[in-house]
Amino acid sequence: MPADPAHTRPVERRAPIQAPRNRPTTAWLRRPRLPGEPGEGYDAALPGALPANLDPQQAPLGAALLEHVQRTAGNAATARLVLQRDDDTTGADDADEEAANAPADPAAAHPTLREGSHGPAVQEMQDKLGQALTTGGPVTTDGRFGPTTSRRVRQFQRARGLAPDGVVGPATWTALEGAAAGVPAPVRPTLNLGATGADVGLAQEKLNASGQAGATLPVNAVFDAPMQNAVNAFQSARGLTPPSGAVDAATWSALDTAAPGGGTRLEGGRSVEQHVDAAAPATSTAAQVPGTSLHSLVGPGGITSGPAVREFQLKLNAWLAGQGQAAISDDGSWGPNTGAATSAFQGASGVAATGVGDLPTWTALDAVAPNVSVGFENRQWTEEVGGHTYGMTEGAGGNGSRYSWEIADAQMKVTAAVQFVGGSPPGAWFGYVRDTWNHFDLVEQATGQRLPINFEMTRGSGAGANTVKVSRGTGRANGGEWFLADTDAANTIPHEFGHLVGLRDEYQQSPGDYRAATGHEPFVGDAAGPGGQAPAQIAAALQAAMVARSSANAVAAVAGMRQGAFSQQVVQAYAALATTTVPAAPGPPALAPVPLTGNLVRDLDVALPDDSATTSDKYDTIEALTYDSGSIMGDPGRHRDPHDHGAQPRHLQEFAEILGRTQGGTWVPTLR
Amino acid sequence: MLVGYDIGGGGLRLFDGEHLRVSEDGKFELWLLSEAPVVGRFRGRLAAASTAELARLAGRLLPEPDALLPPGGHSERWIAGAASIAVPAGRTPGGAWGDLVTAARDLVDAMTEHPAAALSLSVAGDWRSATLRSVGSEGLAVAAEPFTVQVAAWSGYYEPVGTWDAPTGSVPVPSHGAGAPGWSVEIPLAHDFTPGPGRVLHVKVGLTVLADGGRARLVATVAPPMADPEG
């Protein structure tokens, strides 16, 4: 049989991001020059430790900082600070120049884009392209102009009678904008108490996202009394008086203003539901387990080298500087001088004289020097996925998420060191992390300063490293075990790496956890059931299946049901049932009685027996009743989402906030 | 039941479960679903000494709480009589449970020499065809679903070269759906990878079988290991 090229997939390595031609490799902070500031090429050193009396909320690049910088220049921990004129924030490549020379028409505001281009302009183009195409399915809006995007551009150009060169110049931009403008506005019906359907779910998303509707509504596509109360509250807040309790045209308009997006639209001929941003931003980084510290013990008995020690030394130096004493070396290696300085600090601060960097000492140092240019975090966290609790915590063979960050060398670098056990890691794994995660800059909102943020997985050992077991075969990878022959490692490894830098999962989530992890309102999805049965009947059937310890009965109860509003009706109906206790089962394994709680997914997790060799019924039941995202931390294999794909800015938010605390200002992750 | 374990669950479903039951008289039943050239159901009886050792170790157990699973982790639940403990799959618990787990795991390889209703995958020397055989005395009822056939090519040390998937439906499902043992099917592997020094191919054949009133997805795998450059 001859080879069938259609079924052979060579490994595709994504085209490397091309640095904009004007981007200096030595600059790390870039913004338009302000009046009175040093001119292009001004070069100063930023110390590792900011003085305690310097308000990080003040303009970080002002005279006070510069004076401090000049005074402390020479500190071995300094990062390079370069101010210069550079307006290149589009992320587009050298095609920008073509755009600058293009005729003055609406499309000329856009850069010419071609394969290899990247950034927000590409993302905008991909979004318009998806709307303009009528076949071939959605276009992934990842901001990277690769071969697939090029093929879809040619498809559009051919359809519009344009030269199919795959280059998005002025003519193609004009055609794209015309196509997008020609999409009719959605028709929104007036909704009243008792209404059901996808439009009700959309209104619920927007009411929640507006933050002006009182209590958060379940996105269940049922216009009930709580929703009417929310509509009234929203109308009052928006001056739509008297509140009618109905979602009429004026209310829709106000909802669209308060919470844009949502609903479905055709992309490449397929209906794609659009996200509605939740009222609160995403918290993709998992919360620290109460009672534990992000700091690790440093010094004898703990971490004796690496970024944790260096962070400690930088903080000690900030204290020493305030005492008028000479700095110690901040080489990240614990030595006699670090120990002596620690003891001196403990003595001066009333902290127990342990001579090591224990938690009380860290706490005292944090008060003296809250912000330095290096940090190490030992994030211990738990999460709920499919009603079950998972986590990364210290002890019992596991570890927290151990990672460090550093602001230096023209970037913010986030590193997770890994001690691989059981086998060696393939070199490709390290590249997969870079390919997925290194596509963002942090941008300061007021000034436009940009700082690339890059992630790296390195090999390490000891208490500063994560432990990962390397196993043969292609098993189910997790935060602590990865598989050598995983043919999907290009996605698996970056997902697991996300856990190593403290990111939570985004699949099989409750509505609240989905909203918190993604920053999106839970999607409407399937607003109606598979037919025949009411939510209360399905809920009762699920409870009966639990009492019978029958996963087969459970999956039969949800047959044909998919994630979305209707499945949440089932979740609600279950919560309204009288609770009961699932009796013990003799086993094996012997199963203890389970008092049902009314939380459907958690009850299913506990009460149903684990899937066997011949079933995945328990998994499939829970999957239908939860939410997945399509991002790298979600389940893109099951939930494909052209607009929530791969690494997302929300995943980097913790580091943007760290940069803000350290350098001042408000920094936002943005596609590079 | 004397001792057993189930590997399954976890966040992302894959068919890589294992399930073992050993009864007090030493009879065992093992399911391996994937990651081996021979997958399916294995049955037999342990040597009396092995059974006695498992019984001795099971008699020393103390109650232990289930371990916290890592994100995406799947559990390995060990059962001994009425007691059980769950650990992240592949991890050995401490104490008396650890002794029992270690001893039982050591017996699993020998159990795979006793296929009852299993599939055996072999690959021709030129890697251009494979043979899937029904082995064991019981036969396997194959569901009328397409086979999946994948060849993955690797170079160096697990550096991916690419994958080839057989067109859907290109491999005929055996007509022995009722489960008569002894059937075999030839599978052409029409990839364009060239095995040789520094390049290794892995072959996976997946199909669904009917058993115990349910369905099991079996993935027989021939996957020569690649030398660890660091030993």
JSON list of C-alpha atoms in Angstrom, two decimals, chain A residues 158-247:
[
{"chain": "A", "resi": 158, "resn": "ARG", "atom": "CA", "xyz": [-9.89, 33.54, -3.82]},
{"chain": "A", "resi": 159, "resn": "ALA", "atom": "CA", "xyz": [-13.50, 33.92, -2.72]},
{"chain": "A", "resi": 160, "resn": "ARG", "atom": "CA", "xyz": [-13.22, 37.70, -3.06]},
{"chain": "A", "resi": 161, "resn": "GLY", "atom": "CA", "xyz": [-11.39, 37.70, -6.37]},
{"chain": "A", "resi": 162, "resn": "LEU", "atom": "CA", "xyz": [-8.17, 38.93, -4.82]},
{"chain": "A", "resi": 163, "resn": "ALA", "atom": "CA", "xyz": [-4.75, 37.62, -5.69]},
{"chain": "A", "resi": 164, "resn": "PRO", "atom": "CA", "xyz": [-4.36, 34.61, -3.42]},
{"chain": "A", "resi": 165, "resn": "ASP", "atom": "CA", "xyz": [-0.91, 35.49, -2.14]},
{"chain": "A", "resi": 166, "resn": "GLY", "atom": "CA", "xyz": [-1.63, 34.89, 1.55]},
{"chain": "A", "resi": 167, "resn": "VAL", "atom": "CA", "xyz": [-0.51, 38.43, 2.40]},
{"chain": "A", "resi": 168, "resn": "VAL", "atom": "CA", "xyz": [-2.97, 40.66, 4.19]},
{"chain": "A", "resi": 169, "resn": "GLY", "atom": "CA", "xyz": [-2.29, 44.04, 2.69]},
{"chain": "A", "resi": 170, "resn": "PRO", "atom": "CA", "xyz": [-4.58, 47.04, 2.26]},
{"chain": "A", "resi": 171, "resn": "ALA", "atom": "CA", "xyz": [-6.89, 45.38, -0.26]},
{"chain": "A", "resi": 172, "resn": "THR", "atom": "CA", "xyz": [-7.37, 42.28, 1.83]},
{"chain": "A", "resi": 173, "resn": "TRP", "atom": "CA", "xyz": [-7.86, 44.33, 4.98]},
{"chain": "A", "resi": 174, "resn": "THR", "atom": "CA", "xyz": [-10.53, 46.38, 3.22]},
{"chain": "A", "resi": 175, "resn": "ALA", "atom": "CA", "xyz": [-12.30, 43.25, 2.07]},
{"chain": "A", "resi": 176, "resn": "LEU", "atom": "CA", "xyz": [-12.12, 41.75, 5.55]},
{"chain": "A", "resi": 177, "resn": "GLU", "atom": "CA", "xyz": [-13.48, 44.85, 7.18]},
{"chain": "A", "resi": 178, "resn": "GLY", "atom": "CA", "xyz": [-16.27, 45.05, 4.66]},
{"chain": "A", "resi": 179, "resn": "ALA", "atom": "CA", "xyz": [-17.22, 41.46, 5.29]},
{"chain": "A", "resi": 180, "resn": "ALA", "atom": "CA", "xyz": [-17.21, 41.94, 9.05]},
{"chain": "A", "resi": 181, "resn": "ALA", "atom": "CA", "xyz": [-19.26, 45.12, 8.77]},
{"chain": "A", "resi": 182, "resn": "GLY", "atom": "CA", "xyz": [-21.79, 43.27, 6.66]},
{"chain": "A", "resi": 183, "resn": "VAL", "atom": "CA", "xyz": [-22.62, 40.82, 9.41]},
{"chain": "A", "resi": 184, "resn": "PRO", "atom": "CA", "xyz": [-26.13, 41.73, 10.59]},
{"chain": "A", "resi": 185, "resn": "ALA", "atom": "CA", "xyz": [-26.62, 42.62, 14.21]},
{"chain": "A", "resi": 186, "resn": "PRO", "atom": "CA", "xyz": [-28.18, 39.84, 16.23]},
{"chain": "A", "resi": 187, "resn": "VAL", "atom": "CA", "xyz": [-31.93, 39.95, 16.76]},
{"chain": "A", "resi": 188, "resn": "ARG", "atom": "CA", "xyz": [-32.70, 39.87, 20.45]},
{"chain": "A", "resi": 189, "resn": "PRO", "atom": "CA", "xyz": [-36.23, 39.03, 21.57]},
{"chain": "A", "resi": 190, "resn": "THR", "atom": "CA", "xyz": [-37.86, 40.64, 24.56]},
{"chain": "A", "resi": 191, "resn": "LEU", "atom": "CA", "xyz": [-37.62, 38.26, 27.48]},
{"chain": "A", "resi": 192, "resn": "ASN", "atom": "CA", "xyz": [-40.15, 37.97, 30.27]},
{"chain": "A", "resi": 193, "resn": "LEU", "atom": "CA", "xyz": [-40.58, 35.88, 33.37]},
{"chain": "A", "resi": 194, "resn": "GLY", "atom": "CA", "xyz": [-41.00, 32.27, 32.33]},
{"chain": "A", "resi": 195, "resn": "ALA", "atom": "CA", "xyz": [-38.97, 32.53, 29.15]},
{"chain": "A", "resi": 196, "resn": "THR", "atom": "CA", "xyz": [-36.40, 29.87, 28.36]},
{"chain": "A", "resi": 197, "resn": "GLY", "atom": "CA", "xyz": [-33.72, 29.38, 25.77]},
{"chain": "A", "resi": 198, "resn": "ALA", "atom": "CA", "xyz": [-30.29, 30.54, 24.72]},
{"chain": "A", "resi": 199, "resn": "ASP", "atom": "CA", "xyz": [-31.19, 34.23, 24.77]},
{"chain": "A", "resi": 200, "resn": "VAL", "atom": "CA", "xyz": [-32.16, 33.91, 28.41]},
{"chain": "A", "resi": 201, "resn": "GLY", "atom": "CA", "xyz": [-28.79, 32.33, 29.10]},
{"chain": "A", "resi": 202, "resn": "LEU", "atom": "CA", "xyz": [-27.08, 35.18, 27.26]},
{"chain": "A", "resi": 203, "resn": "ALA", "atom": "CA", "xyz": [-28.95, 37.73, 29.34]},
{"chain": "A", "resi": 204, "resn": "GLN", "atom": "CA", "xyz": [-27.92, 35.88, 32.49]},
{"chain": "A", "resi": 205, "resn": "GLU", "atom": "CA", "xyz": [-24.28, 36.00, 31.43]},
{"chain": "A", "resi": 206, "resn": "LYS", "atom": "CA", "xyz": [-24.49, 39.72, 30.82]},
{"chain": "A", "resi": 207, "resn": "LEU", "atom": "CA", "xyz": [-26.37, 40.42, 34.03]},
{"chain": "A", "resi": 208, "resn": "ASN", "atom": "CA", "xyz": [-23.69, 38.59, 35.98]},
{"chain": "A", "resi": 209, "resn": "ALA", "atom": "CA", "xyz": [-20.91, 40.29, 34.07]},
{"chain": "A", "resi": 210, "resn": "SER", "atom": "CA", "xyz": [-22.39, 43.74, 34.58]},
{"chain": "A", "resi": 211, "resn": "GLY", "atom": "CA", "xyz": [-21.84, 43.48, 38.30]},
{"chain": "A", "resi": 212, "resn": "GLN", "atom": "CA", "xyz": [-25.07, 45.43, 38.73]},
{"chain": "A", "resi": 213, "resn": "ALA", "atom": "CA", "xyz": [-27.56, 42.61, 39.08]},
{"chain": "A", "resi": 214, "resn": "GLY", "atom": "CA", "xyz": [-27.09, 41.65, 42.69]},
{"chain": "A", "resi": 215, "resn": "ALA", "atom": "CA", "xyz": [-26.54, 37.95, 43.27]},
{"chain": "A", "resi": 216, "resn": "THR", "atom": "CA", "xyz": [-24.77, 35.88, 40.65]},
{"chain": "A", "resi": 217, "resn": "LEU", "atom": "CA", "xyz": [-27.28, 33.98, 38.55]},
{"chain": "A", "resi": 218, "resn": "PRO", "atom": "CA", "xyz": [-26.82, 30.42, 37.37]},
{"chain": "A", "resi": 219, "resn": "VAL", "atom": "CA", "xyz": [-26.51, 30.46, 33.60]},
{"chain": "A", "resi": 220, "resn": "ASN", "atom": "CA", "xyz": [-29.35, 28.01, 33.14]},
{"chain": "A", "resi": 221, "resn": "ALA", "atom": "CA", "xyz": [-31.42, 29.68, 30.38]},
{"chain": "A", "resi": 222, "resn": "VAL", "atom": "CA", "xyz": [-34.50, 29.87, 32.62]},
{"chain": "A", "resi": 223, "resn": "PHE", "atom": "CA", "xyz": [-36.06, 33.27, 33.31]},
{"chain": "A", "resi": 224, "resn": "ASP", "atom": "CA", "xyz": [-37.15, 32.71, 36.89]},
{"chain": "A", "resi": 225, "resn": "ALA", "atom": "CA", "xyz": [-37.88, 35.00, 39.82]},
{"chain": "A", "resi": 226, "resn": "PRO", "atom": "CA", "xyz": [-34.24, 35.49, 40.85]},
{"chain": "A", "resi": 227, "resn": "MET", "atom": "CA", "xyz": [-33.44, 36.52, 37.31]},
{"chain": "A", "resi": 228, "resn": "GLN", "atom": "CA", "xyz": [-36.32, 38.97, 37.32]},
{"chain": "A", "resi": 229, "resn": "ASN", "atom": "CA", "xyz": [-34.95, 40.47, 40.51]},
{"chain": "A", "resi": 230, "resn": "ALA", "atom": "CA", "xyz": [-31.57, 40.77, 38.81]},
{"chain": "A", "resi": 231, "resn": "VAL", "atom": "CA", "xyz": [-33.12, 42.46, 35.78]},
{"chain": "A", "resi": 232, "resn": "ASN", "atom": "CA", "xyz": [-34.87, 44.95, 38.04]},
{"chain": "A", "resi": 233, "resn": "ALA", "atom": "CA", "xyz": [-31.66, 45.66, 39.91]},
{"chain": "A", "resi": 234, "resn": "PHE", "atom": "CA", "xyz": [-29.78, 46.17, 36.67]},
{"chain": "A", "resi": 235, "resn": "GLN", "atom": "CA", "xyz": [-32.43, 48.44, 35.24]},
{"chain": "A", "resi": 236, "resn": "SER", "atom": "CA", "xyz": [-32.45, 50.54, 38.39]},
{"chain": "A", "resi": 237, "resn": "ALA", "atom": "CA", "xyz": [-28.68, 50.82, 38.39]},
{"chain": "A", "resi": 238, "resn": "ARG", "atom": "CA", "xyz": [-28.71, 51.86, 34.76]},
{"chain": "A", "resi": 239, "resn": "GLY", "atom": "CA", "xyz": [-31.50, 54.38, 35.10]},
{"chain": "A", "resi": 240, "resn": "LEU", "atom": "CA", "xyz": [-33.95, 52.33, 33.10]},
{"chain": "A", "resi": 241, "resn": "THR", "atom": "CA", "xyz": [-36.98, 53.36, 35.09]},
{"chain": "A", "resi": 242, "resn": "PRO", "atom": "CA", "xyz": [-39.37, 52.23, 36.10]},
{"chain": "A", "resi": 243, "resn": "PRO", "atom": "CA", "xyz": [-37.81, 48.77, 36.21]},
{"chain": "A", "resi": 244, "resn": "SER", "atom": "CA", "xyz": [-39.95, 46.49, 34.11]},
{"chain": "A", "resi": 245, "resn": "GLY", "atom": "CA", "xyz": [-38.37, 43.19, 35.04]},
{"chain": "A", "resi": 246, "resn": "ALA", "atom": "CA", "xyz": [-38.33, 42.32, 31.35]},
{"chain": "A", "resi": 247, "resn": "VAL", "atom": "CA", "xyz": [-35.31, 42.29, 29.08]}
]
